[in-house]
Amino acid sequence: MVTAAQQHTASGPQAPRTFPEGFLWGSATASYQIEGAAAEDGRTPSIWDTYARTPGRVRNGDTGDIATDHYHRWREDVALMADLGIGAYRFSLAWPRIQPTGRGPVVQKGLDFYRRLVDELLDKGIQPVATLYHWDLPQELEDAGGWPERATAERFAEYAALAADALGDRVRTWTTLNEPWCSAFLGYGSGVHAPGRTDPVDALRAAHHLNLAHGLAVQALRDRVPADAQCSVTLNIHHVRPLTGDDADAEAVRRIDALANRVFTGPMLRGAYPEDLLKDTATLTDWSFVRDGDLRQIQQPLDFLGVNYYTPTLVSRADGSGTHTSDGHGRSTHSPWPAADEVAFHQPPGETTAMGWAVDPSGLYDLLGRLAADFPGLPLVITENGAAFDDYADPSGNVNDPARISYLRGHLAAVHQAIADGADVRGYFLWSLLDNFEWAHGYSKRFGAVYVDYPTGTRIPKASARWYSGVARTGVLPGA
């Protein structure tokens, strides 16, 4: 018997699937991964500039100093999106390009770059979706303590107000944070992301102050943008599964779900931290950094929840057969999972991408169903989904990537099935528009629908880009 969760991945011929009218089809990028121009027009270092320039942190010593040179080639990149029929572009603002020290006045040249970008998008009929923070904290704020400090959340609210004042007349969709779990737990717990610190208590403090930053930023946006503008946050909700049906593995799922997901959805969407999370981490902290009134500030009405999904997470009670380095988030001697030493992570079975991540669309289907049940009435948007493969340009200059097309087909089928089963999913953003700087992996992993020849900057739409273009233009997922 094929379950509902498996129908969309069942083998055999499948009929075309039509998405709802008005479904938003987009692509996504992040500022540090594509912009380059690291020291131009007043931009100062972010934590990722510092991290990438530290020997041993990033593969091959790669940095984002040039990246894909989007800062100079933005018009070409917008033309690519228009040619592909993409209806929306989710990009992030580089905080140190706009407000170099993280406090005080803005740099108009930095804002002018985003004004030009947004105007060009609008001129081409592409909806701009602006993310305020995709991990590039101004280094000066990190030097003052970074996200473990409350002051960083307060500075973020000021920055959000500046961005809204400059772009609020053009941008109607805003996201406060991208994947705060990564910022907190990979940046301050395992150290595999910038700023590379490894203190579990700082990771929990950072998570709270990122939550607070989100709430304060939503309030700043609401005070400045038109009433019809939308505010959201993007979370990389982990779809956590047990290795076996044992109660001990179910307990491992509960513990990781608290640290990966409910540490953010609790305060943001329910106005409270989960009691089990507080109990689990009591040996590390009493959470006294949560002040009276913080939770009211954090819980702000959202127009939709952004969901990033790539692969499921498989856990068990630790028995020596797995470790936290099997969680798909990078290798470190320090865990990104505070007070969870008794949990082991395992490689899910089946096909994998170049990142070593299992290809499993059923995880996305299950995740959307859970979110729809847990937060009824809150629309969902897939703000990132995609895969890295070992792409290359053949002698004729073409880039054929059938594995990516297969990945996208399966995951879009999962989204379609979730909608049919009642999930209110309003849009899908392919990650990523361009091959780019893939954080600690440098330029060794290619997620783009558009191939980038890094020495020349030449852009070549891959076969998957043309395939996705057909889906975006018609709203129909072709049969397989």
Coordinates of C-alpha atoms in Angstrom, one line a residue:
M1 CA 0.0 0.0 0.0
V2 CA 1.3 3.5 -0.9
T3 CA 0.8 6.0 1.8
A4 CA -0.3 9.6 1.1
A5 CA 3.2 10.8 2.0
Q6 CA 4.7 8.5 -0.6
Q7 CA 2.3 9.0 -3.5
H8 CA 4.1 11.9 -5.0
T9 CA 7.4 9.9 -5.2
A10 CA 5.9 6.7 -6.4
S11 CA 7.6 5.3 -9.5
G12 CA 5.9 5.1 -12.8
P13 CA 4.2 7.6 -15.2
Q14 CA 2.6 10.6 -13.5
A15 CA 0.2 13.1 -15.0
P16 CA 1.1 16.8 -15.1
R17 CA 0.2 18.7 -12.0
T18 CA -1.2 22.2 -12.0
F19 CA -0.5 24.6 -9.1
P20 CA -3.0 27.1 -7.8
E21 CA -3.6 30.3 -9.7
G22 CA -1.4 33.0 -8.2
F23 CA 1.2 30.6 -6.9
L24 CA 4.5 32.5 -6.7
W25 CA 7.5 31.1 -8.6
G26 CA 10.9 32.5 -7.6
S27 CA 14.6 32.1 -7.1
A28 CA 16.8 33.1 -4.2
T29 CA 20.3 34.2 -3.4
A30 CA 22.3 35.7 -0.5
S31 CA 24.4 38.8 -0.4
Y32 CA 27.8 37.5 0.7
Q33 CA 27.5 34.5 -1.6
I34 CA 27.1 36.5 -4.8
E35 CA 27.8 40.2 -4.5
G36 CA 31.6 40.5 -4.2
A37 CA 32.8 44.1 -4.1
A38 CA 33.8 43.4 -0.5
A39 CA 35.6 46.7 0.1
E40 CA 33.7 49.0 -2.4
D41 CA 31.5 52.1 -1.8
G42 CA 32.0 52.1 2.0
R43 CA 31.3 48.4 2.7
T44 CA 33.3 47.1 5.7
P45 CA 34.0 43.5 6.7
S46 CA 31.2 41.2 7.9
I47 CA 31.8 38.2 10.1
W48 CA 32.0 36.1 6.9
D49 CA 34.7 38.2 5.5
T50 CA 36.7 37.7 8.6
Y51 CA 35.9 34.0 8.8
A52 CA 36.7 33.3 5.2
R53 CA 40.1 35.1 5.4
T54 CA 41.1 33.0 8.4
P55 CA 43.3 30.1 7.3
G56 CA 41.7 26.7 7.5
R57 CA 38.1 27.9 7.8
V58 CA 37.0 27.7 4.2
R59 CA 37.9 25.1 1.6
N60 CA 40.8 26.1 -0.7
G61 CA 41.0 29.4 1.2
D62 CA 38.1 30.8 -0.9
T63 CA 36.5 34.1 0.1
G64 CA 33.5 36.1 -1.0
D65 CA 35.7 39.1 -2.1
I66 CA 34.6 38.7 -5.7
A67 CA 32.0 35.8 -5.5
T68 CA 29.9 36.0 -8.7
D69 CA 30.5 39.8 -9.0
H70 CA 26.8 40.4 -8.8
Y71 CA 27.5 43.9 -7.4
H72 CA 28.7 44.8 -10.9
R73 CA 26.7 42.3 -13.0
W74 CA 23.3 42.8 -11.3
R75 CA 21.6 44.0 -14.5
E76 CA 22.8 40.9 -16.4
D77 CA 21.4 38.7 -13.6
V78 CA 18.0 40.4 -13.6
A79 CA 17.9 39.9 -17.3
L80 CA 18.6 36.2 -16.8
M81 CA 15.6 36.0 -14.4
A82 CA 13.4 37.8 -16.8
D83 CA 14.5 35.5 -19.6
L84 CA 13.6 32.5 -17.4
G85 CA 10.2 33.8 -16.5
I86 CA 10.9 34.0 -12.8
G87 CA 8.2 35.9 -11.0
A88 CA 9.9 36.8 -7.8
Y89 CA 13.5 37.2 -6.6
R90 CA 14.4 36.7 -2.9
F91 CA 17.7 38.4 -2.2
S92 CA 19.3 39.6 1.0
L93 CA 20.6 43.1 2.0
A94 CA 24.2 43.2 3.2
W95 CA 24.1 45.0 6.5
P96 CA 27.8 46.1 6.3
R97 CA 27.1 47.6 2.9
I98 CA 24.3 49.7 4.2
Q99 CA 25.4 50.5 7.8
P100 CA 29.1 49.5 7.9
T101 CA 29.6 49.6 11.7
G102 CA 26.2 48.2 12.5
R103 CA 25.2 51.4 14.1
G104 CA 24.8 55.1 13.1
P105 CA 24.1 56.6 9.6
V106 CA 23.7 54.7 6.4
V107 CA 26.0 54.7 3.4
Q108 CA 23.9 56.0 0.5
K109 CA 26.0 54.2 -2.1
G110 CA 25.1 50.9 -0.5
L111 CA 21.4 51.7 -0.5
D112 CA 21.6 53.0 -4.0
F113 CA 22.8 49.6 -5.2
Y114 CA 19.6 48.0 -3.8
R115 CA 17.4 50.8 -5.1
R116 CA 18.8 50.2 -8.6
L117 CA 18.4 46.4 -8.2
V118 CA 14.8 46.7 -7.0
D119 CA 13.9 49.2 -9.7
E120 CA 15.2 46.9 -12.4
L121 CA 13.3 43.9 -10.9
L122 CA 10.1 45.9 -10.9
D123 CA 10.8 47.1 -14.4
K124 CA 11.0 43.5 -15.6
G125 CA 7.9 42.5 -13.7
I126 CA 9.8 40.5 -11.0
Q127 CA 8.6 40.8 -7.4
P128 CA 11.4 41.8 -5.0
V129 CA 11.5 39.8 -1.8
A130 CA 14.1 41.4 0.6
T131 CA 15.7 39.5 3.5
L132 CA 17.3 41.7 6.1
Y133 CA 19.8 39.2 7.4
H134 CA 21.4 36.3 5.7
W135 CA 24.4 35.8 8.1
D136 CA 26.7 38.8 7.2
L137 CA 26.8 40.6 10.6
P138 CA 29.0 43.7 10.6
Q139 CA 32.3 42.6 12.2
E140 CA 32.3 45.6 14.5
L141 CA 29.1 44.2 16.2
E142 CA 30.7 40.8 16.5
D143 CA 33.7 42.5 18.2
A144 CA 31.2 44.0 20.7
G145 CA 29.9 40.5 21.5
G146 CA 27.8 39.5 18.5
W147 CA 24.4 37.8 18.7
P148 CA 24.9 36.5 22.2
E149 CA 24.5 40.1 23.3
R150 CA 21.1 41.9 23.5
A151 CA 22.5 45.1 22.0
T152 CA 22.9 43.3 18.6
A153 CA 19.1 42.7 18.5
E154 CA 18.6 46.4 19.2
R155 CA 21.0 47.4 16.5
F156 CA 19.2 45.1 14.1
A157 CA 15.9 46.8 14.7
E158 CA 17.6 50.2 13.9
Y159 CA 19.0 48.7 10.7
A160 CA 15.6 47.3 9.7
A161 CA 14.1 50.8 10.1
L162 CA 16.8 52.3 7.9
A163 CA 16.2 49.6 5.2
A164 CA 12.4 50.1 5.4
D165 CA 12.8 53.9 5.1
A166 CA 14.9 53.5 1.9
L167 CA 13.1 50.6 0.2
G168 CA 9.7 50.4 1.7
D169 CA 8.1 52.3 -1.2
R170 CA 9.4 49.6 -3.6
V171 CA 9.6 46.3 -1.7
R172 CA 6.3 44.8 -0.6
T173 CA 7.6 41.5 0.9
W174 CA 10.1 41.4 3.7
T175 CA 11.9 38.6 5.6
T176 CA 13.7 39.5 8.9
L177 CA 16.1 36.6 9.3
N178 CA 17.2 33.6 7.2
E179 CA 17.8 30.4 9.1
P180 CA 18.6 31.8 12.6
W181 CA 19.4 28.3 13.7
C182 CA 22.5 28.4 11.5
S183 CA 23.5 31.8 12.8
A184 CA 23.2 30.7 16.4
F185 CA 24.2 27.0 16.5
L186 CA 26.6 26.7 13.7
G187 CA 28.1 30.2 14.3
Y188 CA 28.4 30.0 18.1
G189 CA 28.1 26.3 18.8
S190 CA 30.0 24.1 16.4
G191 CA 32.0 27.0 14.8
V192 CA 31.6 25.7 11.3
H193 CA 30.0 29.0 10.3
A194 CA 31.0 32.6 11.0
P195 CA 32.0 33.8 13.5
G196 CA 33.4 30.4 14.4
R197 CA 32.8 30.4 18.1
T198 CA 32.2 27.2 20.1
D199 CA 30.3 27.9 23.3
P200 CA 26.9 26.1 23.8
V201 CA 25.6 28.8 26.2
D202 CA 26.5 31.5 23.7
A203 CA 24.6 29.5 21.0
L204 CA 21.5 29.6 23.2
R205 CA 21.9 33.2 24.0
A206 CA 22.3 34.0 20.3
A207 CA 19.1 32.1 19.5
H208 CA 17.2 34.2 21.9
H209 CA 18.6 37.5 20.7
L210 CA 18.0 36.5 17.1
N211 CA 14.4 35.8 18.1
L212 CA 14.2 39.2 19.8
A213 CA 15.8 40.8 16.7
H214 CA 13.1 39.3 14.6
G215 CA 10.3 40.7 16.7
L216 CA 11.8 44.1 17.0
A217 CA 12.5 44.2 13.2
V218 CA 8.9 43.2 12.4
Q219 CA 7.7 46.1 14.5
A220 CA 10.1 48.5 12.8
L221 CA 8.9 47.3 9.4
R222 CA 5.2 47.6 10.3
D223 CA 5.8 51.2 11.4
R224 CA 7.3 52.2 8.1
V225 CA 6.1 50.0 5.2
P226 CA 2.6 50.3 3.5
A227 CA -0.2 48.4 5.1
D228 CA -0.3 45.9 2.3
A229 CA 3.4 44.9 2.7
Q230 CA 4.1 41.4 4.0
C231 CA 6.4 40.5 6.8
S232 CA 7.9 37.0 7.4
V233 CA 10.8 35.0 8.8
T234 CA 12.5 32.1 7.1
L235 CA 13.4 29.0 9.2
N236 CA 15.2 25.9 8.2
I237 CA 12.8 23.6 10.0
H238 CA 14.4 20.3 10.5
H239 CA 12.2 17.3 9.6
V240 CA 13.5 15.0 12.3
R241 CA 12.9 11.2 12.0
P242 CA 13.7 8.4 14.4
L243 CA 16.1 5.7 13.3
T244 CA 13.9 3.0 14.8
G245 CA 10.5 2.7 16.4
D246 CA 12.1 2.5 19.9
D247 CA 11.0 5.0 22.6
A248 CA 14.6 6.0 23.1
D249 CA 14.8 7.2 19.4
A250 CA 11.4 9.0 19.8
E251 CA 13.0 10.8 22.7
A252 CA 16.0 11.8 20.5
V253 CA 13.5 13.2 18.0
R254 CA 11.8 15.3 20.7
R255 CA 15.1 16.7 22.0
I256 CA 16.4 17.7 18.6
D257 CA 13.0 19.1 17.5
A258 CA 13.2 21.4 20.5
L259 CA 16.7 22.6 19.7
A260 CA 16.3 22.8 15.9
N261 CA 12.7 24.0 15.5
R262 CA 10.7 24.9 18.6
V263 CA 13.4 27.2 20.0
F264 CA 12.2 29.6 17.2
T265 CA 8.6 28.6 16.4
G266 CA 7.8 28.6 20.2
P267 CA 8.6 32.3 20.9
M268 CA 7.9 33.6 17.4
L269 CA 4.6 31.9 16.8
R270 CA 3.3 30.8 20.3
G271 CA 4.9 33.5 22.6
A272 CA 6.8 31.0 24.8
Y273 CA 9.9 28.8 24.8
P274 CA 9.0 25.1 25.1
E275 CA 9.2 23.8 28.6
D276 CA 11.0 20.7 27.5
L277 CA 13.7 22.8 25.9
L278 CA 14.3 24.8 29.1
K279 CA 14.5 21.6 31.1
D280 CA 16.8 19.9 28.6
T281 CA 19.3 22.8 28.7
A282 CA 19.0 23.6 32.4
T283 CA 22.4 22.1 33.1
L284 CA 23.9 24.9 30.8
T285 CA 21.8 27.9 31.6
D286 CA 18.8 29.2 33.5
W287 CA 17.8 31.3 30.5
S288 CA 17.9 34.5 32.7
F289 CA 18.9 36.4 29.5
V290 CA 15.2 36.2 28.6
R291 CA 13.8 39.4 30.2
D292 CA 10.3 40.4 31.1
G293 CA 8.5 41.5 28.0
D294 CA 10.8 39.8 25.5
L295 CA 8.3 37.2 24.5
R296 CA 5.7 39.8 23.8
Q297 CA 8.2 41.6 21.6
I298 CA 9.1 38.4 19.7
Q299 CA 5.6 37.2 19.0
Q300 CA 4.5 39.4 16.1
P301 CA 1.8 38.6 13.5
L302 CA 3.3 37.2 10.3
D303 CA 1.9 37.2 6.8
F304 CA 3.6 33.9 6.0
L305 CA 6.3 31.6 7.3
G306 CA 9.3 30.9 5.0
V307 CA 10.4 27.3 5.0
N308 CA 13.8 26.1 3.8
Y309 CA 14.1 22.4 3.1
Y310 CA 16.8 20.2 1.6
T311 CA 16.9 16.9 3.4
P312 CA 15.5 15.1 6.4
T313 CA 17.4 14.5 9.7
L314 CA 17.7 11.0 11.1
V315 CA 18.5 10.5 14.8
S316 CA 18.7 7.8 17.5
R317 CA 19.7 7.5 21.1
A318 CA 23.5 7.5 21.0
D319 CA 25.0 4.0 21.0
G320 CA 28.3 4.7 19.2
S321 CA 26.8 4.2 15.7
G322 CA 26.5 7.9 14.8
T323 CA 27.7 11.3 15.9
H324 CA 26.7 15.0 15.6
T325 CA 29.1 15.2 12.6
S326 CA 26.5 13.1 10.7
D327 CA 23.9 15.8 10.9
G328 CA 24.7 17.3 7.5
H329 CA 25.9 20.7 8.9
G330 CA 29.7 20.3 8.7
R331 CA 32.4 18.6 10.7
S332 CA 33.6 19.9 14.0
T333 CA 34.8 18.6 17.3
H334 CA 32.2 20.8 18.9
S335 CA 28.5 20.0 18.6
P336 CA 25.8 22.5 17.4
W337 CA 23.3 20.7 19.7
P338 CA 23.6 21.9 23.3
A339 CA 22.9 19.4 26.0
A340 CA 22.1 16.7 23.4
D341 CA 25.2 14.5 23.7
E342 CA 23.0 11.4 24.1
V343 CA 21.6 11.9 20.5
A344 CA 23.3 10.4 17.5
F345 CA 22.8 11.5 13.9
H346 CA 22.8 9.1 11.0
Q347 CA 23.0 9.4 7.2
P348 CA 19.5 8.8 5.8
P349 CA 19.4 6.1 3.2
G350 CA 19.2 6.5 -0.6
E351 CA 20.6 8.8 -3.3
T352 CA 22.6 11.8 -2.2
T353 CA 23.6 15.2 -3.6
A354 CA 27.1 16.6 -3.8
M355 CA 26.7 17.8 -0.3
G356 CA 26.1 14.2 0.9
W357 CA 22.5 15.1 1.7
A358 CA 19.8 12.5 1.1
V359 CA 17.3 13.2 -1.6
D360 CA 13.9 12.7 0.0
P361 CA 10.9 14.7 -1.1
S362 CA 8.7 12.9 1.3
G363 CA 10.4 14.8 4.1
L364 CA 9.2 18.1 2.6
Y365 CA 5.6 16.7 2.2
D366 CA 5.6 15.6 5.9
L367 CA 7.1 18.9 7.0
L368 CA 4.5 21.0 5.3
G369 CA 1.7 18.8 6.7
R370 CA 3.1 19.2 10.2
L371 CA 3.4 23.0 9.9
A372 CA -0.1 23.2 8.5
A373 CA -1.4 21.2 11.5
D374 CA 0.6 23.0 14.1
F375 CA 0.0 26.6 12.8
P376 CA -3.4 26.6 11.1
G377 CA -4.2 29.8 9.3
L378 CA -0.5 30.7 8.7
P379 CA 0.4 30.6 5.0
L380 CA 3.7 28.9 4.0
V381 CA 6.2 29.7 1.3
I382 CA 9.1 27.4 0.3
T383 CA 11.9 30.1 0.5
E384 CA 14.7 27.7 -0.4
N385 CA 14.8 24.2 -1.9
G386 CA 17.5 22.9 -4.3
A387 CA 20.5 20.7 -4.6
A388 CA 24.3 20.8 -5.3
F389 CA 25.7 18.5 -8.0
D390 CA 29.0 18.3 -9.8
D391 CA 28.0 20.3 -12.8
Y392 CA 30.3 21.2 -15.6
A393 CA 30.1 22.8 -19.1
D394 CA 30.5 20.3 -21.9
P395 CA 32.7 21.1 -25.0
S396 CA 29.7 22.7 -26.7
G397 CA 29.2 25.1 -23.7
N398 CA 26.0 23.4 -22.3
V399 CA 25.5 22.3 -18.7
N400 CA 23.2 19.3 -18.5
D401 CA 22.1 18.5 -14.9
P402 CA 19.4 15.8 -15.0
A403 CA 19.9 14.9 -11.3
R404 CA 18.9 18.5 -10.4
I405 CA 15.8 18.3 -12.6
S406 CA 14.9 15.0 -10.9
Y407 CA 15.4 16.6 -7.5
L408 CA 13.2 19.6 -8.3
R409 CA 10.5 17.4 -10.0
G410 CA 10.2 15.2 -6.9
H411 CA 10.1 18.1 -4.4
L412 CA 7.7 20.2 -6.4
A413 CA 5.5 17.1 -6.6
A414 CA 5.7 16.9 -2.8
V415 CA 4.6 20.5 -2.6
H416 CA 1.7 20.0 -4.9
Q417 CA 0.6 16.9 -2.9
A418 CA 0.8 18.9 0.3
I419 CA -1.4 21.6 -1.2
A420 CA -3.9 19.1 -2.3
D421 CA -4.0 17.7 1.2
G422 CA -4.7 21.0 2.8
A423 CA -1.4 22.9 3.3
D424 CA -1.7 26.6 2.5
V425 CA 1.6 26.9 0.4
R426 CA 1.7 30.1 -1.5
G427 CA 5.0 30.0 -3.4
Y428 CA 8.3 28.3 -4.1
F429 CA 11.8 29.8 -4.4
L430 CA 14.5 27.7 -6.1
W431 CA 17.9 27.8 -4.4
S432 CA 19.8 29.1 -6.0
L433 CA 19.7 31.4 -9.0
L434 CA 23.5 31.2 -9.5
D435 CA 26.4 29.0 -8.5
N436 CA 28.1 30.9 -5.7
F437 CA 30.2 30.9 -2.6
E438 CA 28.9 28.0 -0.6
W439 CA 30.0 29.1 2.9
A440 CA 32.7 26.8 4.4
H441 CA 32.7 24.8 1.2
G442 CA 33.9 27.8 -0.8
Y443 CA 33.3 27.4 -4.6
S444 CA 33.4 23.6 -4.5
K445 CA 29.6 23.1 -4.4
R446 CA 27.3 24.3 -7.2
F447 CA 23.7 24.9 -6.2
G448 CA 22.8 27.2 -9.1
A449 CA 20.3 26.9 -11.8
V450 CA 22.7 29.1 -13.7
Y451 CA 26.3 27.9 -14.1
V452 CA 29.0 30.4 -13.3
D453 CA 32.5 30.1 -14.8
Y454 CA 34.3 31.7 -11.9
P455 CA 37.5 32.9 -13.7
T456 CA 35.4 34.9 -16.3
G457 CA 32.1 35.3 -14.5
T458 CA 30.3 34.0 -17.5
R459 CA 26.7 32.8 -16.8
I460 CA 25.3 29.7 -18.5
P461 CA 21.7 28.6 -17.7
K462 CA 21.8 24.9 -17.0
A463 CA 19.2 22.5 -18.4
S464 CA 17.5 22.7 -15.0
A465 CA 17.1 26.4 -15.4
R466 CA 15.2 25.9 -18.7
W467 CA 13.1 23.2 -17.1
Y468 CA 12.2 25.3 -14.1
S469 CA 11.4 28.2 -16.5
G470 CA 8.8 26.1 -18.1
V471 CA 7.2 25.3 -14.7
A472 CA 7.4 28.9 -13.6
R473 CA 5.8 30.3 -16.8
T474 CA 2.9 27.8 -16.9
G475 CA 2.4 26.8 -13.2
V476 CA 2.3 23.2 -14.4
L477 CA 4.7 20.5 -13.2
P478 CA 5.1 18.2 -16.3
G479 CA 4.4 14.5 -16.0
A480 CA 7.3 12.1 -15.6

